[in-house]
CSV table of N, CA and C and ligand atoms in Angstrom, one decimal:
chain,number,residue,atom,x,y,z
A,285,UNK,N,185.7,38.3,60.2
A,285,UNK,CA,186.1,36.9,60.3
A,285,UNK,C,184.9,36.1,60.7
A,286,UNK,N,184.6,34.6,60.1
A,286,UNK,CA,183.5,33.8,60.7
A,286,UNK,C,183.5,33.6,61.7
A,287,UNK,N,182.7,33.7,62.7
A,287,UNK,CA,182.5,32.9,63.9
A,287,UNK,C,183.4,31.4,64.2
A,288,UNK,N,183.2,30.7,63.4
A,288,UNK,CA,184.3,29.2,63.2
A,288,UNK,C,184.9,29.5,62.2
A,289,UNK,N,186.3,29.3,62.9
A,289,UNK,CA,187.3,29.4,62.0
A,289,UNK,C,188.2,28.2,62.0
A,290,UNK,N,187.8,27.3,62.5
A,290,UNK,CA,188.2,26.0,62.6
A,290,UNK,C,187.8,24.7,63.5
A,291,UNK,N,188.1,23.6,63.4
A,291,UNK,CA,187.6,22.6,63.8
A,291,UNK,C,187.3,22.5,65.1
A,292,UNK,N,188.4,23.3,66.0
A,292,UNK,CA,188.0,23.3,67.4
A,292,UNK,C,187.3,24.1,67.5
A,293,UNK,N,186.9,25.3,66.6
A,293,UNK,CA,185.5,25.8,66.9
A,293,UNK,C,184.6,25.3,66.9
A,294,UNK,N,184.0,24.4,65.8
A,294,UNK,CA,183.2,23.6,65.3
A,294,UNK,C,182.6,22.7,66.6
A,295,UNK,N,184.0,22.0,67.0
A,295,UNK,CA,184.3,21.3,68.0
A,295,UNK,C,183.1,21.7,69.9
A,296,UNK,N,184.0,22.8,69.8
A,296,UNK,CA,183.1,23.1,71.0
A,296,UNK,C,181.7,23.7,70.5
A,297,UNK,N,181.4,24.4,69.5
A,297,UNK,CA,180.0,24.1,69.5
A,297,UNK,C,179.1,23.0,69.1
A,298,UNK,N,179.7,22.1,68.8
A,298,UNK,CA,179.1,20.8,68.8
A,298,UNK,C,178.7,20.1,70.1
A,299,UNK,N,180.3,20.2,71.4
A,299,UNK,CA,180.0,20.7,72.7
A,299,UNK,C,178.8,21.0,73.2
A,300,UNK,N,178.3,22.3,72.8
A,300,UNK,CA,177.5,23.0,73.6
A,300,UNK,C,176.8,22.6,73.2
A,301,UNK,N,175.8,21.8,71.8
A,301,UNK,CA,175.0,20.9,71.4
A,301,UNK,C,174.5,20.3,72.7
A,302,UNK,N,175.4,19.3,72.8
A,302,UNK,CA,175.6,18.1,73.8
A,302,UNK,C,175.7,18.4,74.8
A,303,UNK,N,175.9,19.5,75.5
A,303,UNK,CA,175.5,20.1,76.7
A,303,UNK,C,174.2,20.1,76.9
A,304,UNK,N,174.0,21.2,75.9
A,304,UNK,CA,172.3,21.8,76.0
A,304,UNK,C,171.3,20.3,76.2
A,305,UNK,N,171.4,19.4,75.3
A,305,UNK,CA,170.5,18.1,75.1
A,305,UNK,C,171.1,17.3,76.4
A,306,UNK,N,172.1,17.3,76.9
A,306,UNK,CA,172.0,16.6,78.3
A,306,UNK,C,171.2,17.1,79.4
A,307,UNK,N,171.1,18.7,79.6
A,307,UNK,CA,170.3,19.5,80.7
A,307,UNK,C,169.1,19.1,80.2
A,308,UNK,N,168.9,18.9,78.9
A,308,UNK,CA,167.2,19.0,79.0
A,308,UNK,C,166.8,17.4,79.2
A,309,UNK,N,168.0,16.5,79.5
A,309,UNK,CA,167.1,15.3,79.4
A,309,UNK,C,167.1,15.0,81.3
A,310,UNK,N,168.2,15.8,81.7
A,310,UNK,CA,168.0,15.8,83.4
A,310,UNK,C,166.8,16.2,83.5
A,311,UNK,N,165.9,17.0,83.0
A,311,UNK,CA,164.9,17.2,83.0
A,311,UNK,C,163.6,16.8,82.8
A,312,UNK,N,163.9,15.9,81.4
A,312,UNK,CA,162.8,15.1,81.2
A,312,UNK,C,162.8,13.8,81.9
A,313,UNK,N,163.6,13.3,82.2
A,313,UNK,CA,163.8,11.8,82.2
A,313,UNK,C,163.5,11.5,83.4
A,314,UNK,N,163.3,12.2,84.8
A,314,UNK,CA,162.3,12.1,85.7
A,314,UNK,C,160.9,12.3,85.0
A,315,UNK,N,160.4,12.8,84.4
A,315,UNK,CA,159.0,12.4,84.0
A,315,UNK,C,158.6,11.4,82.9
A,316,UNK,N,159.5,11.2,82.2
A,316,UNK,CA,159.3,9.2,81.5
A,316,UNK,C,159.6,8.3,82.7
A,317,UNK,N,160.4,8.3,83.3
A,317,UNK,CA,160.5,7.4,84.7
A,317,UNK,C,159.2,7.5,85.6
A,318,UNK,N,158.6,8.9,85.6
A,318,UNK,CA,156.7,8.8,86.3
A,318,UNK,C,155.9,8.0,85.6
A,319,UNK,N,156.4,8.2,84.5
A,319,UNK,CA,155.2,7.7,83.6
A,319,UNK,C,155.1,6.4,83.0
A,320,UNK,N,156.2,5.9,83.4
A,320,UNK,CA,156.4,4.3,83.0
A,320,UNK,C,156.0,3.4,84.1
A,321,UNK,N,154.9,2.5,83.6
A,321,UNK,CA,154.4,1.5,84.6
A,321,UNK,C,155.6,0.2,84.6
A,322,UNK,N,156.1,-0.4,83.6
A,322,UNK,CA,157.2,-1.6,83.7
A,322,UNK,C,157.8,-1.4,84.8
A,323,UNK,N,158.0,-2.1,85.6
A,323,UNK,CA,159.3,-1.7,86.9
A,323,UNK,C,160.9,-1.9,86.3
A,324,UNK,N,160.9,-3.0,85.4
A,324,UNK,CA,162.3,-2.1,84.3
A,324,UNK,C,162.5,-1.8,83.5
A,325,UNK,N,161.8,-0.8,82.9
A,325,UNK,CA,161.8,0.7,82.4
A,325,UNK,C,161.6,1.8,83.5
A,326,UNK,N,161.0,1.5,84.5
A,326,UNK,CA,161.2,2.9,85.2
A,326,UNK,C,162.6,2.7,85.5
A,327,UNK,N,162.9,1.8,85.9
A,327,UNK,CA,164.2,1.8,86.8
A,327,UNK,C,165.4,1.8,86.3
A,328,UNK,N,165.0,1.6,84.5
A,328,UNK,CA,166.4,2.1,83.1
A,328,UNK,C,166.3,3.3,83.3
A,329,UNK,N,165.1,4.4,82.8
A,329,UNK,CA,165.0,5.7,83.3
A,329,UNK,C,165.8,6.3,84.6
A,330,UNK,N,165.8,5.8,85.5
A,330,UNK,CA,166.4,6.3,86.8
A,330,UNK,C,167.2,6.3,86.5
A,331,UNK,N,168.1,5.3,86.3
A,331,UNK,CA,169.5,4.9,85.8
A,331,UNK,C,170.3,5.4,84.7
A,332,UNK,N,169.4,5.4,84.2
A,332,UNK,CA,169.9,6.8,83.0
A,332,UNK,C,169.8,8.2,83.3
A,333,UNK,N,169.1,8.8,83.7
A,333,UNK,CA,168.9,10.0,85.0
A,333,UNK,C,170.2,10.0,85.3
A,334,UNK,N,170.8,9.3,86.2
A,334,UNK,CA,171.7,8.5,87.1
A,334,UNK,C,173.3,9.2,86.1
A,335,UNK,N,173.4,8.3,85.1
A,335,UNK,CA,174.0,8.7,83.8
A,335,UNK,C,174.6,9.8,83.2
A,336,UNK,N,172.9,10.5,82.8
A,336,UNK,CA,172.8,11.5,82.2
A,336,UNK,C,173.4,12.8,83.0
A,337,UNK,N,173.2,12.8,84.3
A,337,UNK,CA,174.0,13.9,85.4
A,337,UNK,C,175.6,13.9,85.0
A,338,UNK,N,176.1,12.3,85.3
A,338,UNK,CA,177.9,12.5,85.1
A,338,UNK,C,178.1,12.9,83.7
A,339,UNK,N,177.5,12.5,83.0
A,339,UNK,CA,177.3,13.1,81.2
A,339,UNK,C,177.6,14.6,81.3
A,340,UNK,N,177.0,14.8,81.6
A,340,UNK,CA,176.7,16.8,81.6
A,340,UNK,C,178.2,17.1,82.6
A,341,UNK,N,178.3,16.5,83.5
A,341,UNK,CA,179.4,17.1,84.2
A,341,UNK,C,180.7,16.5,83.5
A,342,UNK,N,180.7,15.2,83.0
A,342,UNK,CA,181.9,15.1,81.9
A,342,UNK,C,182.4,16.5,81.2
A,343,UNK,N,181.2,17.1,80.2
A,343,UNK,CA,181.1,18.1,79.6
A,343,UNK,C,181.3,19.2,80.3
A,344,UNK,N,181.2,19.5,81.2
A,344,UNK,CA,181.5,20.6,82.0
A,344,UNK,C,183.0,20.8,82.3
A,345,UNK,N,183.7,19.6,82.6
A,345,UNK,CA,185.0,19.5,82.8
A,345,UNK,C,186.1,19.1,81.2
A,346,UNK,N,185.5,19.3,80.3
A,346,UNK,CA,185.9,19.2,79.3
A,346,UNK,C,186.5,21.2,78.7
A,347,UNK,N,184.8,21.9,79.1
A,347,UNK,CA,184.9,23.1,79.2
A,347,UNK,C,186.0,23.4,79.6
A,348,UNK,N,186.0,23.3,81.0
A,348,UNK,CA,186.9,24.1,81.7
A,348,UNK,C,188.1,23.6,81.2
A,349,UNK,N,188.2,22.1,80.4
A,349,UNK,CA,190.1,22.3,80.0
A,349,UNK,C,190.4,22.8,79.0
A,350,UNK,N,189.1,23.3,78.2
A,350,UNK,CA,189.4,24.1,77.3
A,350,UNK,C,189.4,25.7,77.4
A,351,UNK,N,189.0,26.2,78.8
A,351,UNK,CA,188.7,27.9,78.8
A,351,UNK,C,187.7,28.1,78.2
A,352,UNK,N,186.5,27.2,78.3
A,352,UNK,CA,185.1,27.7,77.5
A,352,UNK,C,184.6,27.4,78.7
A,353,UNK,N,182.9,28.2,78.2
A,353,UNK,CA,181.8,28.1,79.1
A,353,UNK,C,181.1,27.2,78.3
A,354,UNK,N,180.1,26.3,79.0
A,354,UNK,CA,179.1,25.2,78.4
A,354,UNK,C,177.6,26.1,77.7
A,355,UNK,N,177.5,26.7,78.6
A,355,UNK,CA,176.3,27.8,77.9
A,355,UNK,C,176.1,28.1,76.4
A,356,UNK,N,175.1,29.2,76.4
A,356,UNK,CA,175.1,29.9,75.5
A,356,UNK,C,174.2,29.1,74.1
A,357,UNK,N,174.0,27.7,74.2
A,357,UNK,CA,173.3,27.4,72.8
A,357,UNK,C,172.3,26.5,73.7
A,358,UNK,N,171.1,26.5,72.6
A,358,UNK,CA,170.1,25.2,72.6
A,358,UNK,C,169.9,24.4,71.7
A,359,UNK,N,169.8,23.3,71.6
A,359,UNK,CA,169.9,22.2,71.2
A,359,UNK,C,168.4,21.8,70.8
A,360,UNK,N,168.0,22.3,69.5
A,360,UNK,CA,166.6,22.4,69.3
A,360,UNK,C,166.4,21.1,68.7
A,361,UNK,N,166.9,20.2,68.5
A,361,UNK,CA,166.6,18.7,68.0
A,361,UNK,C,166.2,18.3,69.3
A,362,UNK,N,166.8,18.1,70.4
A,362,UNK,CA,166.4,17.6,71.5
A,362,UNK,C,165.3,18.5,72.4
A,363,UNK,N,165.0,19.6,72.3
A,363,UNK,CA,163.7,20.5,72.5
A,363,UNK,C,162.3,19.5,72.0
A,364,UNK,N,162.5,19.3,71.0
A,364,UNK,CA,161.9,18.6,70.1
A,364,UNK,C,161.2,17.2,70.3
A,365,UNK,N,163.0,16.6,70.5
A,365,UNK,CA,162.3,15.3,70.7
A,365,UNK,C,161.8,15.0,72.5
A,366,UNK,N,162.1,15.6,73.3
A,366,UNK,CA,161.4,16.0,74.3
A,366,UNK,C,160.2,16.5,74.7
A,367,UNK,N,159.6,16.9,73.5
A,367,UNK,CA,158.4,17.1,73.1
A,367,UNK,C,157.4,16.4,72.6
A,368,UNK,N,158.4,15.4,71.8
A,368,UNK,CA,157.5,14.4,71.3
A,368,UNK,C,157.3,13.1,72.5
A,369,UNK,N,158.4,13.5,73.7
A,369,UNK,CA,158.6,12.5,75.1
A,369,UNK,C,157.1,12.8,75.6
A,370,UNK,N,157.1,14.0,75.9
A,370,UNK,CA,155.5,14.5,76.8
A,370,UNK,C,154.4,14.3,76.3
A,371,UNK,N,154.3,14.7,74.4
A,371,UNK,CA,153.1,14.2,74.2
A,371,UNK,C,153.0,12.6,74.7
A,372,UNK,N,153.8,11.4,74.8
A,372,UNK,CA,153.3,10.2,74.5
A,372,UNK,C,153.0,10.1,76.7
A,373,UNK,N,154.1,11.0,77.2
A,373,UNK,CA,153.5,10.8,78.3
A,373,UNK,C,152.0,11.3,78.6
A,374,UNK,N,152.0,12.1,77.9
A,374,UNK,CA,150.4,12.6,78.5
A,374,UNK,C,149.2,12.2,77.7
A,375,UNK,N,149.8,10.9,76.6
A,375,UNK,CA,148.6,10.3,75.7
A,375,UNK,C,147.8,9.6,76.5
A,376,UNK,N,146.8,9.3,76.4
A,376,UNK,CA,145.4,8.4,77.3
A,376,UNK,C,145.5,7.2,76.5
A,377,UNK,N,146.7,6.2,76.9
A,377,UNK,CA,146.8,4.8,76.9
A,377,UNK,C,147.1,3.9,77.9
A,378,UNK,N,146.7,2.6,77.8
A,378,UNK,CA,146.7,1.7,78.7
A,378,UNK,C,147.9,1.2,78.7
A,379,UNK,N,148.5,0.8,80.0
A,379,UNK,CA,149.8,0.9,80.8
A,379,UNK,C,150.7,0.4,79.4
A,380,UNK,N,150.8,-1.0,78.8
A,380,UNK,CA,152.1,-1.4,78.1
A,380,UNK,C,151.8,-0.7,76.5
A,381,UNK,N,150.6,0.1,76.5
A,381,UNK,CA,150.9,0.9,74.5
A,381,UNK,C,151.9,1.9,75.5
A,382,UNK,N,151.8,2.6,76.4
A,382,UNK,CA,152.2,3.9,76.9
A,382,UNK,C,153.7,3.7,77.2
A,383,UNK,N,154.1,2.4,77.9
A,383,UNK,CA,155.2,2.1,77.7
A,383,UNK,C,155.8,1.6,76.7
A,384,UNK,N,155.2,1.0,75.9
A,384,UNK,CA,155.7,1.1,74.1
A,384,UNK,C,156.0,2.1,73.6
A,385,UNK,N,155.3,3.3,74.0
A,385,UNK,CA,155.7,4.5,73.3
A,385,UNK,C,156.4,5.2,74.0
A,386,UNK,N,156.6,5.1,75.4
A,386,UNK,CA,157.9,5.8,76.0
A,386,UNK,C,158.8,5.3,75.1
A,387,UNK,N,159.3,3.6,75.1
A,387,UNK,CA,160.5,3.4,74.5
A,387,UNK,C,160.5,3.9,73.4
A,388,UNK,N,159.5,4.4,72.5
A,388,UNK,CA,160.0,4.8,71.1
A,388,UNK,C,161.0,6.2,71.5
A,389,UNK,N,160.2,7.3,72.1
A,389,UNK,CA,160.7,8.3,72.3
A,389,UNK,C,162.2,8.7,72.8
A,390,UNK,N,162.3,7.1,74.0
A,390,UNK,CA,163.6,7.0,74.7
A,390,UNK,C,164.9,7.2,73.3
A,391,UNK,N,163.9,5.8,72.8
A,391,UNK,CA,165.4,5.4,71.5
A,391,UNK,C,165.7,6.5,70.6
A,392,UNK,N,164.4,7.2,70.3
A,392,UNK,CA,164.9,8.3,69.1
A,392,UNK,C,166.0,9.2,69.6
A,393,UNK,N,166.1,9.5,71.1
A,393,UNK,CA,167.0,10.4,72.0
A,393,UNK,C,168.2,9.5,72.2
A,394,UNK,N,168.1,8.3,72.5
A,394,UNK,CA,169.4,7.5,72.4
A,394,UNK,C,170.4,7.6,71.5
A,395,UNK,N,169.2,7.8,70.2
A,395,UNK,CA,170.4,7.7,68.7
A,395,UNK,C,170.8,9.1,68.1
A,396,UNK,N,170.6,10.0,68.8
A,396,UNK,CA,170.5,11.2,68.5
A,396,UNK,C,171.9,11.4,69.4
A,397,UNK,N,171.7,11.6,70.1
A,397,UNK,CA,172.8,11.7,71.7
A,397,UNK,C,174.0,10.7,70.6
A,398,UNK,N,173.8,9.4,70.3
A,398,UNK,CA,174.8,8.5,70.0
A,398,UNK,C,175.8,8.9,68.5
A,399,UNK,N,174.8,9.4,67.7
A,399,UNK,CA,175.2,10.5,66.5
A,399,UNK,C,176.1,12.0,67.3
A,400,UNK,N,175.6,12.3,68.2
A,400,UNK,CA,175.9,13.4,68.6
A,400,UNK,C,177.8,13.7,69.1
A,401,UNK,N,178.2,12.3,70.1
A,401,UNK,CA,179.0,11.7,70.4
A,401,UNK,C,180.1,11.5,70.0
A,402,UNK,N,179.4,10.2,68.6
A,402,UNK,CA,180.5,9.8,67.4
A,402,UNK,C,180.9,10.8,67.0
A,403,UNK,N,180.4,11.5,66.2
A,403,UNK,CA,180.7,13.0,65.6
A,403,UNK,C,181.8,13.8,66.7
A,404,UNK,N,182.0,14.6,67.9
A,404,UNK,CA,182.9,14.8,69.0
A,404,UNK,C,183.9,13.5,69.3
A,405,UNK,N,183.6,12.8,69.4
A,405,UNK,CA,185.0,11.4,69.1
A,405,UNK,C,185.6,11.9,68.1
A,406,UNK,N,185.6,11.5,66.7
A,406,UNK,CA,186.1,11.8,65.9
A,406,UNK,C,186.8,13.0,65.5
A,407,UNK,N,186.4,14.4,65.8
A,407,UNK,CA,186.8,15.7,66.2
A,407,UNK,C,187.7,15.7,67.4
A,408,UNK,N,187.4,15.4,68.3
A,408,UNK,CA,189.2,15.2,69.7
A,408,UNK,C,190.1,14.3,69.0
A,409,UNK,N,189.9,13.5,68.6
A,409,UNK,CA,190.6,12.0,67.9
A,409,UNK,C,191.6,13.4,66.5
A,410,UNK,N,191.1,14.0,65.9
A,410,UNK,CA,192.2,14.7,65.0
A,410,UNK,C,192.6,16.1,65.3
A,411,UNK,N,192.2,16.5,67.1
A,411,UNK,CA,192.2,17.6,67.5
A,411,UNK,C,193.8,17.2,68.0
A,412,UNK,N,194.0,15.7,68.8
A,412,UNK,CA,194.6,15.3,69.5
A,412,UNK,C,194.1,15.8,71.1
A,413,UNK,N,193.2,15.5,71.5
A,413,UNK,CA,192.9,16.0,73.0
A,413,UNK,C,192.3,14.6,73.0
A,414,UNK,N,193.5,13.7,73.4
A,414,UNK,CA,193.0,12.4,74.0
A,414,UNK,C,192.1,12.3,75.1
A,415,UNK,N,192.7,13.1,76.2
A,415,UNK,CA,191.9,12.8,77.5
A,415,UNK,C,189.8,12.6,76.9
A,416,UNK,N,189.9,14.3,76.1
A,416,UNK,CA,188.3,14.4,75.5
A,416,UNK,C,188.4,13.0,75.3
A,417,UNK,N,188.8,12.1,74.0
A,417,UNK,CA,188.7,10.9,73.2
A,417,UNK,C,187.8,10.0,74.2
A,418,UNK,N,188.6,9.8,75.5
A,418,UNK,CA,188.6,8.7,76.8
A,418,UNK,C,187.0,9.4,77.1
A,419,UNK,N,187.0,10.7,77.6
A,419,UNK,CA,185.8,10.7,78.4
A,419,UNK,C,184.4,10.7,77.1
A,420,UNK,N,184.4,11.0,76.1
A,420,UNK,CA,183.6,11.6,75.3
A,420,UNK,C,183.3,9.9,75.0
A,421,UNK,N,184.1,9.0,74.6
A,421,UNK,CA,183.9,7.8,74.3
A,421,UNK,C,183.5,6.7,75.2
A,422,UNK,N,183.4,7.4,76.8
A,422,UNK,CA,182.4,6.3,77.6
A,422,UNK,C,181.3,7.2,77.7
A,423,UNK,N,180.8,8.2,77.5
A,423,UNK,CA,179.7,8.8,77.5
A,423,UNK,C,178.6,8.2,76.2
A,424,UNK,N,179.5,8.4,75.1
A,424,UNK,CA,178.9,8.0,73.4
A,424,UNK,C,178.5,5.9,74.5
A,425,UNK,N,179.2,5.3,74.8
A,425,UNK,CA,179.0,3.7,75.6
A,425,UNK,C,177.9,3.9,76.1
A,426,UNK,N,177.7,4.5,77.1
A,426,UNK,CA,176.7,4.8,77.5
A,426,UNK,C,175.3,4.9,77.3
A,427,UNK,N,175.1,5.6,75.7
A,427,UNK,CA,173.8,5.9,75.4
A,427,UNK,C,173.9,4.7,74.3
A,428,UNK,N,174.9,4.0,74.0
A,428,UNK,CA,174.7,2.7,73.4
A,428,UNK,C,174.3,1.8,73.9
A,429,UNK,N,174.3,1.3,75.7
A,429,UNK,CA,173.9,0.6,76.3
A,429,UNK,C,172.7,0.9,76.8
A,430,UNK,N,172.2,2.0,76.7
A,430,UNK,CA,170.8,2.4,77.4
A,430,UNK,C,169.9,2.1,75.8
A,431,UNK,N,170.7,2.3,74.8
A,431,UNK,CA,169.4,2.1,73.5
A,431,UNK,C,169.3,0.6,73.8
A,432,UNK,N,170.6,-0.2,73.7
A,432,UNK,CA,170.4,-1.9,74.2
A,432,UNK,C,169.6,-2.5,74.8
A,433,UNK,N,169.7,-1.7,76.4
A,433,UNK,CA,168.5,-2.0,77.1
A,433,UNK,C,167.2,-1.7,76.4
A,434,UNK,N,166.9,-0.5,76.1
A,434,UNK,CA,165.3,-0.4,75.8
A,434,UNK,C,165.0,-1.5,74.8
A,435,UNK,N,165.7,-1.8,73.5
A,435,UNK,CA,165.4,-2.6,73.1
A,435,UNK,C,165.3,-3.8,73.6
A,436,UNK,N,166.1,-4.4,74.2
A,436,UNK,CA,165.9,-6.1,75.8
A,436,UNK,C,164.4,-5.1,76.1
A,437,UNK,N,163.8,-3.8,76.9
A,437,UNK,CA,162.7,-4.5,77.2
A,437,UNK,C,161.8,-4.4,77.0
A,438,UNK,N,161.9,-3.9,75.4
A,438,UNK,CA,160.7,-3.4,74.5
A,438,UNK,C,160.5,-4.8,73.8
A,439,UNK,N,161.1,-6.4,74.2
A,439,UNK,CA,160.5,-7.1,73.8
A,439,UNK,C,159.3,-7.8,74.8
A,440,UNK,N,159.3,-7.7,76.1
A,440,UNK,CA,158.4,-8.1,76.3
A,440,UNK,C,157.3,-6.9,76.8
A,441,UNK,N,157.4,-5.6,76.7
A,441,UNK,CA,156.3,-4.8,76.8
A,441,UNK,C,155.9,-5.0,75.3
A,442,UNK,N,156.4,-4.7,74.3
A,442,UNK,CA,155.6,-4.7,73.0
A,442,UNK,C,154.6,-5.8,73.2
A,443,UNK,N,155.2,-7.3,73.2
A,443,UNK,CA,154.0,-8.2,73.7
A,443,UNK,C,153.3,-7.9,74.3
A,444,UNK,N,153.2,-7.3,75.5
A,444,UNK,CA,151.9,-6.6,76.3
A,444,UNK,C,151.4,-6.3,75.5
A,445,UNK,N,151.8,-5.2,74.9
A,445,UNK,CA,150.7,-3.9,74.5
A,445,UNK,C,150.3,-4.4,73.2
A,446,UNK,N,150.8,-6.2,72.2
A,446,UNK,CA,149.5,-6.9,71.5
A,446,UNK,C,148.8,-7.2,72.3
A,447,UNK,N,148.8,-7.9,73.4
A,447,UNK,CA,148.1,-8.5,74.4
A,447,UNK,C,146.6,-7.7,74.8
A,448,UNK,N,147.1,-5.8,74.7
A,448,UNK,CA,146.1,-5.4,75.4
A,448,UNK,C,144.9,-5.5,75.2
B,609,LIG,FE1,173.2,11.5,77.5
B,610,LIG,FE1,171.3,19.5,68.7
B,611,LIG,FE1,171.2,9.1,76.8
């Protein structure tokens, strides 16, 4: 028999997608918050840090109402773009290109996570597991309002970083 043999298979490993890419950004997102000179962009970073923790524990408690473990997969898109987070942290540029390019990195993980989400909405939504619908749908909010913000303050660091 296949491994998925139906939608709430699908479902929870889609789950564990979105597990995996939330642990690794608890991870990263203290080191774009080091690396950001703007005082708001560090302090979106933090806040999203902040976020990204109840995120992962949403997911955790989604687990357990289903009798699964969160484990077991990695989430190589976000490996990835986490990767492309460290190269721009560790690029040799002057303070607002470096923070122009954190935000690039931020947003590409914003919309990825936001893709990630919609997709799991849509799947509880014809699973009928409302409660998921409720929590899954202020998490997907969430990384809608943190892409918002970077965009608010990637307009006046981009100016910087013509300026430089
Ligand atoms: Fe997230
Ligand atoms: Fe993934
Ligand atoms: Fe996010």
């Amino acid at each position: 028999m296949p491994a998925l043999t139906s939608l709430k298979d699908l479902y929870i490993e889609q789950l564990k997608d979105l597990y995996s890419a939330e642990t690794q950004l608890v991870a990263a997102l203290p080191k774009m918050a080091a690396a950001a000179t703007d005082p708001q962009l560090k302090q979106g970073f933090e806040r999203h840090l902040d976020q990204t923790k109840v995120q992962a524990q949403r997911l955790e408690t989604l687990f357990k109402d289903l009798g699964e473990e969160p484990g077991g997969h990695t989430c190589k898109a976000m490996q990835g773009l986490v990767a492309e987070g460290d190269e721009m942290i560790k690029e040799d540029a002057v303070p607002a290109v470096k923070d122009a390019g954190l935000i690039a990195a931020a947003q590409r993980v914003e919309h990825y996570e936001i893709a990630g989400y919609g997709t799991v909405v849509r799947y509880a939504e014809v699973l009928g597991l409302s409660e998921h619908v409720t929590q899954l749908r202020t998490s997907e909010q969430e990384e809608k309002d943190t892409d918002l913000a970077l965009t608010s303050a990637s307009t006046a660091i981009n100016q910087a970083a013509a300026n430089a």
